[in-house]
Amino acid sequence: MFNERQLQTLHAAIDRIIPEDDFPGGVEAGVADYLLKQLGRDLTHLAQDYPRFTDALEAEAQAAHCQAFAALEDGQQDALLTRVELGEVEADWPLDPAAFFADFVEHCAEGFYSDPGNGGNRDGVSWRMIGYEVNG
């Protein structure tokens, strides 16, 4: 579904949506695993759009900085993602950048806070972060 460059772009974007702090960032917390799993399940209708999103994000980084998105500094990635969120893009996008970005952020949150059985929230990291205790 994704080539290596697309995965690098996806991982970098996930880690800007959920950056590492005292707790793991999005990729380490399993958000990418959740997303890839869901693209074969509940999000199959977006399976073709996600690679298009990563390609467009990469094209946007090249247009703005002549670098790969994953190679940009955190602040540059954040600024670029803010422009995408606002729909203020330079590159040609095959999908609505602002609308798809909103879905992407929602999917990242789902992967971070969902039940670990869904592929994300590795080891219940987000639950520990918010103080949620599972009785078991």
PDB file of N, CA, C and O in Angstrom, residues 54-117:
ATOM      1  N   THR A  54       0.212  11.347   1.459  1.00  0.00           N
ATOM      2  CA  THR A  54       1.646  11.405   1.751  1.00  0.00           C
ATOM      3  C   THR A  54       2.425  11.951   0.563  1.00  0.00           C
ATOM      4  O   THR A  54       3.369  12.719   0.742  1.00  0.00           O
ATOM      5  N   ASP A  55       2.021  11.574  -0.655  1.00  0.00           N
ATOM      6  CA  ASP A  55       2.690  12.109  -1.846  1.00  0.00           C
ATOM      7  C   ASP A  55       2.488  13.618  -1.958  1.00  0.00           C
ATOM      8  O   ASP A  55       3.418  14.359  -2.293  1.00  0.00           O
ATOM      9  N   ALA A  56       1.274  14.087  -1.677  1.00  0.00           N
ATOM     10  CA  ALA A  56       0.998  15.523  -1.740  1.00  0.00           C
ATOM     11  C   ALA A  56       1.742  16.276  -0.638  1.00  0.00           C
ATOM     12  O   ALA A  56       2.265  17.372  -0.874  1.00  0.00           O
ATOM     13  N   LEU A  57       1.830  15.690   0.527  1.00  0.00           N
ATOM     14  CA  LEU A  57       2.581  16.302   1.621  1.00  0.00           C
ATOM     15  C   LEU A  57       4.062  16.397   1.252  1.00  0.00           C
ATOM     16  O   LEU A  57       4.714  17.408   1.502  1.00  0.00           O
ATOM     17  N   GLU A  58       4.556  15.380   0.613  1.00  0.00           N
ATOM     18  CA  GLU A  58       5.944  15.374   0.139  1.00  0.00           C
ATOM     19  C   GLU A  58       6.142  16.453  -0.931  1.00  0.00           C
ATOM     20  O   GLU A  58       7.131  17.195  -0.897  1.00  0.00           O
ATOM     21  N   ALA A  59       5.208  16.557  -1.855  1.00  0.00           N
ATOM     22  CA  ALA A  59       5.293  17.593  -2.893  1.00  0.00           C
ATOM     23  C   ALA A  59       5.237  18.988  -2.281  1.00  0.00           C
ATOM     24  O   ALA A  59       5.936  19.904  -2.735  1.00  0.00           O
ATOM     25  N   GLU A  60       4.451  19.137  -1.246  1.00  0.00           N
ATOM     26  CA  GLU A  60       4.347  20.426  -0.549  1.00  0.00           C
ATOM     27  C   GLU A  60       5.678  20.786   0.113  1.00  0.00           C
ATOM     28  O   GLU A  60       6.131  21.935   0.048  1.00  0.00           O
ATOM     29  N   ALA A  61       6.317  19.801   0.739  1.00  0.00           N
ATOM     30  CA  ALA A  61       7.622  20.039   1.368  1.00  0.00           C
ATOM     31  C   ALA A  61       8.664  20.398   0.316  1.00  0.00           C
ATOM     32  O   ALA A  61       9.489  21.293   0.529  1.00  0.00           O
ATOM     33  N   GLN A  62       8.623  19.715  -0.806  1.00  0.00           N
ATOM     34  CA  GLN A  62       9.571  20.020  -1.888  1.00  0.00           C
ATOM     35  C   GLN A  62       9.332  21.419  -2.437  1.00  0.00           C
ATOM     36  O   GLN A  62      10.287  22.169  -2.691  1.00  0.00           O
ATOM     37  N   ALA A  63       8.057  21.809  -2.606  1.00  0.00           N
ATOM     38  CA  ALA A  63       7.736  23.136  -3.130  1.00  0.00           C
ATOM     39  C   ALA A  63       8.160  24.241  -2.174  1.00  0.00           C
ATOM     40  O   ALA A  63       8.663  25.287  -2.588  1.00  0.00           O
ATOM     41  N   ALA A  64       7.989  24.008  -0.899  1.00  0.00           N
ATOM     42  CA  ALA A  64       8.278  25.043   0.103  1.00  0.00           C
ATOM     43  C   ALA A  64       9.737  25.069   0.541  1.00  0.00           C
ATOM     44  O   ALA A  64      10.277  26.141   0.838  1.00  0.00           O
ATOM     45  N   HIS A  65      10.385  23.889   0.601  1.00  0.00           N
ATOM     46  CA  HIS A  65      11.720  23.811   1.214  1.00  0.00           C
ATOM     47  C   HIS A  65      12.756  23.038   0.390  1.00  0.00           C
ATOM     48  O   HIS A  65      13.892  22.894   0.834  1.00  0.00           O
ATOM     49  N   CYS A  66      12.333  22.479  -0.741  1.00  0.00           N
ATOM     50  CA  CYS A  66      13.233  21.654  -1.570  1.00  0.00           C
ATOM     51  C   CYS A  66      13.852  20.512  -0.766  1.00  0.00           C
ATOM     52  O   CYS A  66      15.019  20.150  -0.961  1.00  0.00           O
ATOM     53  N   GLN A  67      13.079  19.963   0.153  1.00  0.00           N
ATOM     54  CA  GLN A  67      13.517  18.837   0.977  1.00  0.00           C
ATOM     55  C   GLN A  67      12.348  17.887   1.193  1.00  0.00           C
ATOM     56  O   GLN A  67      11.187  18.281   1.091  1.00  0.00           O
ATOM     57  N   ALA A  68      12.689  16.668   1.552  1.00  0.00           N
ATOM     58  CA  ALA A  68      11.668  15.699   1.929  1.00  0.00           C
ATOM     59  C   ALA A  68      10.998  16.153   3.230  1.00  0.00           C
ATOM     60  O   ALA A  68      11.645  16.754   4.082  1.00  0.00           O
ATOM     61  N   PHE A  69       9.721  15.862   3.371  1.00  0.00           N
ATOM     62  CA  PHE A  69       9.003  16.251   4.585  1.00  0.00           C
ATOM     63  C   PHE A  69       9.693  15.689   5.823  1.00  0.00           C
ATOM     64  O   PHE A  69       9.883  16.392   6.819  1.00  0.00           O
ATOM     65  N   ALA A  70      10.090  14.426   5.775  1.00  0.00           N
ATOM     66  CA  ALA A  70      10.708  13.785   6.938  1.00  0.00           C
ATOM     67  C   ALA A  70      12.052  14.415   7.295  1.00  0.00           C
ATOM     68  O   ALA A  70      12.494  14.312   8.436  1.00  0.00           O
ATOM     69  N   ALA A  71      12.696  15.094   6.339  1.00  0.00           N
ATOM     70  CA  ALA A  71      13.999  15.724   6.593  1.00  0.00           C
ATOM     71  C   ALA A  71      13.882  17.130   7.163  1.00  0.00           C
ATOM     72  O   ALA A  71      14.876  17.696   7.621  1.00  0.00           O
ATOM     73  N   LEU A  72      12.690  17.690   7.148  1.00  0.00           N
ATOM     74  CA  LEU A  72      12.503  19.048   7.664  1.00  0.00           C
ATOM     75  C   LEU A  72      12.627  19.065   9.178  1.00  0.00           C
ATOM     76  O   LEU A  72      12.351  18.069   9.855  1.00  0.00           O
ATOM     77  N   GLU A  73      13.005  20.204   9.719  1.00  0.00           N
ATOM     78  CA  GLU A  73      13.037  20.377  11.172  1.00  0.00           C
ATOM     79  C   GLU A  73      11.602  20.408  11.693  1.00  0.00           C
ATOM     80  O   GLU A  73      10.667  20.728  10.957  1.00  0.00           O
ATOM     81  N   ASP A  74      11.439  20.115  12.974  1.00  0.00           N
ATOM     82  CA  ASP A  74      10.101  20.050  13.574  1.00  0.00           C
ATOM     83  C   ASP A  74       9.292  21.317  13.298  1.00  0.00           C
ATOM     84  O   ASP A  74       8.125  21.246  12.921  1.00  0.00           O
ATOM     85  N   GLY A  75       9.879  22.469  13.483  1.00  0.00           N
ATOM     86  CA  GLY A  75       9.162  23.727  13.263  1.00  0.00           C
ATOM     87  C   GLY A  75       8.727  23.903  11.823  1.00  0.00           C
ATOM     88  O   GLY A  75       7.635  24.428  11.549  1.00  0.00           O
ATOM     89  N   GLN A  76       9.552  23.466  10.891  1.00  0.00           N
ATOM     90  CA  GLN A  76       9.191  23.541   9.474  1.00  0.00           C
ATOM     91  C   GLN A  76       8.041  22.584   9.169  1.00  0.00           C
ATOM     92  O   GLN A  76       7.118  22.933   8.425  1.00  0.00           O
ATOM     93  N   GLN A  77       8.118  21.389   9.744  1.00  0.00           N
ATOM     94  CA  GLN A  77       7.022  20.430   9.555  1.00  0.00           C
ATOM     95  C   GLN A  77       5.723  20.983  10.133  1.00  0.00           C
ATOM     96  O   GLN A  77       4.665  20.906   9.499  1.00  0.00           O
ATOM     97  N   ASP A  78       5.797  21.562  11.324  1.00  0.00           N
ATOM     98  CA  ASP A  78       4.604  22.126  11.956  1.00  0.00           C
ATOM     99  C   ASP A  78       4.006  23.238  11.105  1.00  0.00           C
ATOM    100  O   ASP A  78       2.784  23.298  10.916  1.00  0.00           O
ATOM    101  N   ALA A  79       4.849  24.131  10.600  1.00  0.00           N
ATOM    102  CA  ALA A  79       4.362  25.247   9.770  1.00  0.00           C
ATOM    103  C   ALA A  79       3.727  24.722   8.492  1.00  0.00           C
ATOM    104  O   ALA A  79       2.668  25.213   8.067  1.00  0.00           O
ATOM    105  N   LEU A  80       4.339  23.725   7.883  1.00  0.00           N
ATOM    106  CA  LEU A  80       3.790  23.156   6.660  1.00  0.00           C
ATOM    107  C   LEU A  80       2.446  22.490   6.942  1.00  0.00           C
ATOM    108  O   LEU A  80       1.480  22.687   6.197  1.00  0.00           O
ATOM    109  N   LEU A  81       2.369  21.725   8.034  1.00  0.00           N
ATOM    110  CA  LEU A  81       1.101  21.074   8.381  1.00  0.00           C
ATOM    111  C   LEU A  81       0.019  22.098   8.718  1.00  0.00           C
ATOM    112  O   LEU A  81      -1.159  21.883   8.407  1.00  0.00           O
ATOM    113  N   THR A  82       0.399  23.210   9.313  1.00  0.00           N
ATOM    114  CA  THR A  82      -0.578  24.273   9.587  1.00  0.00           C
ATOM    115  C   THR A  82      -1.141  24.825   8.285  1.00  0.00           C
ATOM    116  O   THR A  82      -2.355  25.053   8.169  1.00  0.00           O
ATOM    117  N   ARG A  83      -0.277  25.023   7.287  1.00  0.00           N
ATOM    118  CA  ARG A  83      -0.757  25.508   5.987  1.00  0.00           C
ATOM    119  C   ARG A  83      -1.691  24.494   5.336  1.00  0.00           C
ATOM    120  O   ARG A  83      -2.708  24.863   4.751  1.00  0.00           O
ATOM    121  N   VAL A  84      -1.344  23.205   5.459  1.00  0.00           N
ATOM    122  CA  VAL A  84      -2.213  22.161   4.915  1.00  0.00           C
ATOM    123  C   VAL A  84      -3.560  22.184   5.639  1.00  0.00           C
ATOM    124  O   VAL A  84      -4.620  22.116   5.008  1.00  0.00           O
ATOM    125  N   GLU A  85      -3.521  22.304   6.946  1.00  0.00           N
ATOM    126  CA  GLU A  85      -4.752  22.352   7.750  1.00  0.00           C
ATOM    127  C   GLU A  85      -5.654  23.494   7.293  1.00  0.00           C
ATOM    128  O   GLU A  85      -6.886  23.369   7.274  1.00  0.00           O
ATOM    129  N   LEU A  86      -5.054  24.605   6.915  1.00  0.00           N
ATOM    130  CA  LEU A  86      -5.811  25.775   6.452  1.00  0.00           C
ATOM    131  C   LEU A  86      -6.152  25.714   4.967  1.00  0.00           C
ATOM    132  O   LEU A  86      -6.852  26.586   4.457  1.00  0.00           O
ATOM    133  N   GLY A  87      -5.632  24.698   4.277  1.00  0.00           N
ATOM    134  CA  GLY A  87      -5.866  24.572   2.842  1.00  0.00           C
ATOM    135  C   GLY A  87      -5.027  25.527   2.013  1.00  0.00           C
ATOM    136  O   GLY A  87      -5.301  25.745   0.839  1.00  0.00           O
ATOM    137  N   GLU A  88      -3.989  26.081   2.611  1.00  0.00           N
ATOM    138  CA  GLU A  88      -3.119  27.052   1.934  1.00  0.00           C
ATOM    139  C   GLU A  88      -1.887  26.330   1.399  1.00  0.00           C
ATOM    140  O   GLU A  88      -0.800  26.413   1.953  1.00  0.00           O
ATOM    141  N   VAL A  89      -2.075  25.602   0.307  1.00  0.00           N
ATOM    142  CA  VAL A  89      -1.018  24.764  -0.242  1.00  0.00           C
ATOM    143  C   VAL A  89      -0.475  25.341  -1.540  1.00  0.00           C
ATOM    144  O   VAL A  89      -1.155  26.093  -2.236  1.00  0.00           O
ATOM    145  N   GLU A  90       0.771  24.994  -1.849  1.00  0.00           N
ATOM    146  CA  GLU A  90       1.427  25.431  -3.079  1.00  0.00           C
ATOM    147  C   GLU A  90       1.364  24.357  -4.157  1.00  0.00           C
ATOM    148  O   GLU A  90       1.244  24.662  -5.334  1.00  0.00           O
ATOM    149  N   ALA A  91       1.495  23.111  -3.763  1.00  0.00           N
ATOM    150  CA  ALA A  91       1.520  21.988  -4.706  1.00  0.00           C
ATOM    151  C   ALA A  91       0.096  21.632  -5.133  1.00  0.00           C
ATOM    152  O   ALA A  91      -0.883  22.050  -4.501  1.00  0.00           O
ATOM    153  N   ASP A  92       0.008  20.849  -6.208  1.00  0.00           N
ATOM    154  CA  ASP A  92      -1.292  20.328  -6.639  1.00  0.00           C
ATOM    155  C   ASP A  92      -1.642  19.138  -5.752  1.00  0.00           C
ATOM    156  O   ASP A  92      -0.833  18.223  -5.584  1.00  0.00           O
ATOM    157  N   TRP A  93      -2.830  19.165  -5.183  1.00  0.00           N
ATOM    158  CA  TRP A  93      -3.291  18.093  -4.308  1.00  0.00           C
ATOM    159  C   TRP A  93      -4.419  17.339  -5.004  1.00  0.00           C
ATOM    160  O   TRP A  93      -5.362  17.960  -5.512  1.00  0.00           O
ATOM    161  N   PRO A  94      -4.390  16.003  -4.994  1.00  0.00           N
ATOM    162  CA  PRO A  94      -5.453  15.214  -5.611  1.00  0.00           C
ATOM    163  C   PRO A  94      -6.684  15.069  -4.718  1.00  0.00           C
ATOM    164  O   PRO A  94      -7.648  14.418  -5.090  1.00  0.00           O
ATOM    165  N   LEU A  95      -6.623  15.665  -3.529  1.00  0.00           N
ATOM    166  CA  LEU A  95      -7.741  15.622  -2.589  1.00  0.00           C
ATOM    167  C   LEU A  95      -7.762  16.949  -1.833  1.00  0.00           C
ATOM    168  O   LEU A  95      -6.796  17.706  -1.881  1.00  0.00           O
ATOM    169  N   ASP A  96      -8.849  17.232  -1.164  1.00  0.00           N
ATOM    170  CA  ASP A  96      -8.971  18.480  -0.413  1.00  0.00           C
ATOM    171  C   ASP A  96      -8.010  18.430   0.771  1.00  0.00           C
ATOM    172  O   ASP A  96      -8.197  17.618   1.687  1.00  0.00           O
ATOM    173  N   PRO A  97      -6.963  19.270   0.780  1.00  0.00           N
ATOM    174  CA  PRO A  97      -5.945  19.153   1.832  1.00  0.00           C
ATOM    175  C   PRO A  97      -6.491  19.377   3.238  1.00  0.00           C
ATOM    176  O   PRO A  97      -6.165  18.620   4.157  1.00  0.00           O
ATOM    177  N   ALA A  98      -7.315  20.398   3.416  1.00  0.00           N
ATOM    178  CA  ALA A  98      -7.826  20.705   4.756  1.00  0.00           C
ATOM    179  C   ALA A  98      -8.757  19.601   5.261  1.00  0.00           C
ATOM    180  O   ALA A  98      -8.668  19.184   6.418  1.00  0.00           O
ATOM    181  N   ALA A  99      -9.630  19.122   4.408  1.00  0.00           N
ATOM    182  CA  ALA A  99     -10.581  18.084   4.812  1.00  0.00           C
ATOM    183  C   ALA A  99      -9.856  16.776   5.131  1.00  0.00           C
ATOM    184  O   ALA A  99     -10.148  16.130   6.143  1.00  0.00           O
ATOM    185  N   PHE A 100      -8.915  16.393   4.272  1.00  0.00           N
ATOM    186  CA  PHE A 100      -8.210  15.149   4.537  1.00  0.00           C
ATOM    187  C   PHE A 100      -7.329  15.274   5.774  1.00  0.00           C
ATOM    188  O   PHE A 100      -7.230  14.338   6.565  1.00  0.00           O
ATOM    189  N   PHE A 101      -6.712  16.432   5.957  1.00  0.00           N
ATOM    190  CA  PHE A 101      -5.875  16.630   7.139  1.00  0.00           C
ATOM    191  C   PHE A 101      -6.712  16.493   8.410  1.00  0.00           C
ATOM    192  O   PHE A 101      -6.260  15.898   9.389  1.00  0.00           O
ATOM    193  N   ALA A 102      -7.917  17.014   8.409  1.00  0.00           N
ATOM    194  CA  ALA A 102      -8.801  16.872   9.580  1.00  0.00           C
ATOM    195  C   ALA A 102      -9.067  15.396   9.865  1.00  0.00           C
ATOM    196  O   ALA A 102      -9.036  14.966  11.028  1.00  0.00           O
ATOM    197  N   ASP A 103      -9.300  14.611   8.819  1.00  0.00           N
ATOM    198  CA  ASP A 103      -9.493  13.167   9.003  1.00  0.00           C
ATOM    199  C   ASP A 103      -8.225  12.521   9.541  1.00  0.00           C
ATOM    200  O   ASP A 103      -8.282  11.661  10.430  1.00  0.00           O
ATOM    201  N   PHE A 104      -7.080  12.918   9.010  1.00  0.00           N
ATOM    202  CA  PHE A 104      -5.796  12.373   9.452  1.00  0.00           C
ATOM    203  C   PHE A 104      -5.584  12.622  10.940  1.00  0.00           C
ATOM    204  O   PHE A 104      -5.199  11.714  11.681  1.00  0.00           O
ATOM    205  N   VAL A 105      -5.845  13.837  11.390  1.00  0.00           N
ATOM    206  CA  VAL A 105      -5.688  14.162  12.814  1.00  0.00           C
ATOM    207  C   VAL A 105      -6.629  13.296  13.652  1.00  0.00           C
ATOM    208  O   VAL A 105      -6.233  12.765  14.699  1.00  0.00           O
ATOM    209  N   GLU A 106      -7.853  13.144  13.191  1.00  0.00           N
ATOM    210  CA  GLU A 106      -8.807  12.296  13.915  1.00  0.00           C
ATOM    211  C   GLU A 106      -8.317  10.855  13.986  1.00  0.00           C
ATOM    212  O   GLU A 106      -8.390  10.214  15.041  1.00  0.00           O
ATOM    213  N   HIS A 107      -7.786  10.343  12.884  1.00  0.00           N
ATOM    214  CA  HIS A 107      -7.288   8.962  12.876  1.00  0.00           C
ATOM    215  C   HIS A 107      -6.079   8.802  13.793  1.00  0.00           C
ATOM    216  O   HIS A 107      -5.932   7.764  14.440  1.00  0.00           O
ATOM    217  N   CYS A 108      -5.240   9.824  13.860  1.00  0.00           N
ATOM    218  CA  CYS A 108      -4.105   9.780  14.794  1.00  0.00           C
ATOM    219  C   CYS A 108      -4.602   9.710  16.234  1.00  0.00           C
ATOM    220  O   CYS A 108      -4.087   8.922  17.043  1.00  0.00           O
ATOM    221  N   ALA A 109      -5.595  10.514  16.562  1.00  0.00           N
ATOM    222  CA  ALA A 109      -6.152  10.497  17.917  1.00  0.00           C
ATOM    223  C   ALA A 109      -6.782   9.142  18.216  1.00  0.00           C
ATOM    224  O   ALA A 109      -6.609   8.596  19.320  1.00  0.00           O
ATOM    225  N   GLU A 110      -7.505   8.596  17.252  1.00  0.00           N
ATOM    226  CA  GLU A 110      -8.097   7.274  17.442  1.00  0.00           C
ATOM    227  C   GLU A 110      -7.015   6.241  17.743  1.00  0.00           C
ATOM    228  O   GLU A 110      -7.155   5.421  18.651  1.00  0.00           O
ATOM    229  N   GLY A 111      -5.941   6.272  16.975  1.00  0.00           N
ATOM    230  CA  GLY A 111      -4.864   5.313  17.164  1.00  0.00           C
ATOM    231  C   GLY A 111      -4.141   5.480  18.486  1.00  0.00           C
ATOM    232  O   GLY A 111      -3.685   4.506  19.082  1.00  0.00           O
ATOM    233  N   PHE A 112      -4.063   6.702  18.950  1.00  0.00           N
ATOM    234  CA  PHE A 112      -3.350   6.974  20.200  1.00  0.00           C
ATOM    235  C   PHE A 112      -4.188   6.611  21.424  1.00  0.00           C
ATOM    236  O   PHE A 112      -3.662   6.086  22.402  1.00  0.00           O
ATOM    237  N   TYR A 113      -5.482   6.875  21.372  1.00  0.00           N
ATOM    238  CA  TYR A 113      -6.334   6.693  22.548  1.00  0.00           C
ATOM    239  C   TYR A 113      -7.202   5.437  22.522  1.00  0.00           C
ATOM    240  O   TYR A 113      -7.859   5.131  23.509  1.00  0.00           O
ATOM    241  N   SER A 114      -7.198   4.693  21.428  1.00  0.00           N
ATOM    242  CA  SER A 114      -8.085   3.537  21.329  1.00  0.00           C
ATOM    243  C   SER A 114      -7.599   2.365  22.175  1.00  0.00           C
ATOM    244  O   SER A 114      -6.501   2.376  22.735  1.00  0.00           O
ATOM    245  N   ASP A 115      -8.424   1.362  22.231  1.00  0.00           N
ATOM    246  CA  ASP A 115      -8.043   0.129  22.909  1.00  0.00           C
ATOM    247  C   ASP A 115      -6.821  -0.455  22.204  1.00  0.00           C
ATOM    248  O   ASP A 115      -6.805  -0.541  20.973  1.00  0.00           O
ATOM    249  N   PRO A 116      -5.793  -0.874  22.945  1.00  0.00           N
ATOM    250  CA  PRO A 116      -4.604  -1.445  22.312  1.00  0.00           C
ATOM    251  C   PRO A 116      -4.903  -2.629  21.388  1.00  0.00           C
ATOM    252  O   PRO A 116      -4.135  -2.895  20.466  1.00  0.00           O
ATOM    253  N   GLY A 117      -6.014  -3.291  21.582  1.00  0.00           N
ATOM    254  CA  GLY A 117      -6.398  -4.398  20.713  1.00  0.00           C
ATOM    255  C   GLY A 117      -6.651  -3.967  19.282  1.00  0.00           C
ATOM    256  O   GLY A 117      -6.674  -4.801  18.371  1.00  0.00           O
TER     257      GLY A 117
END
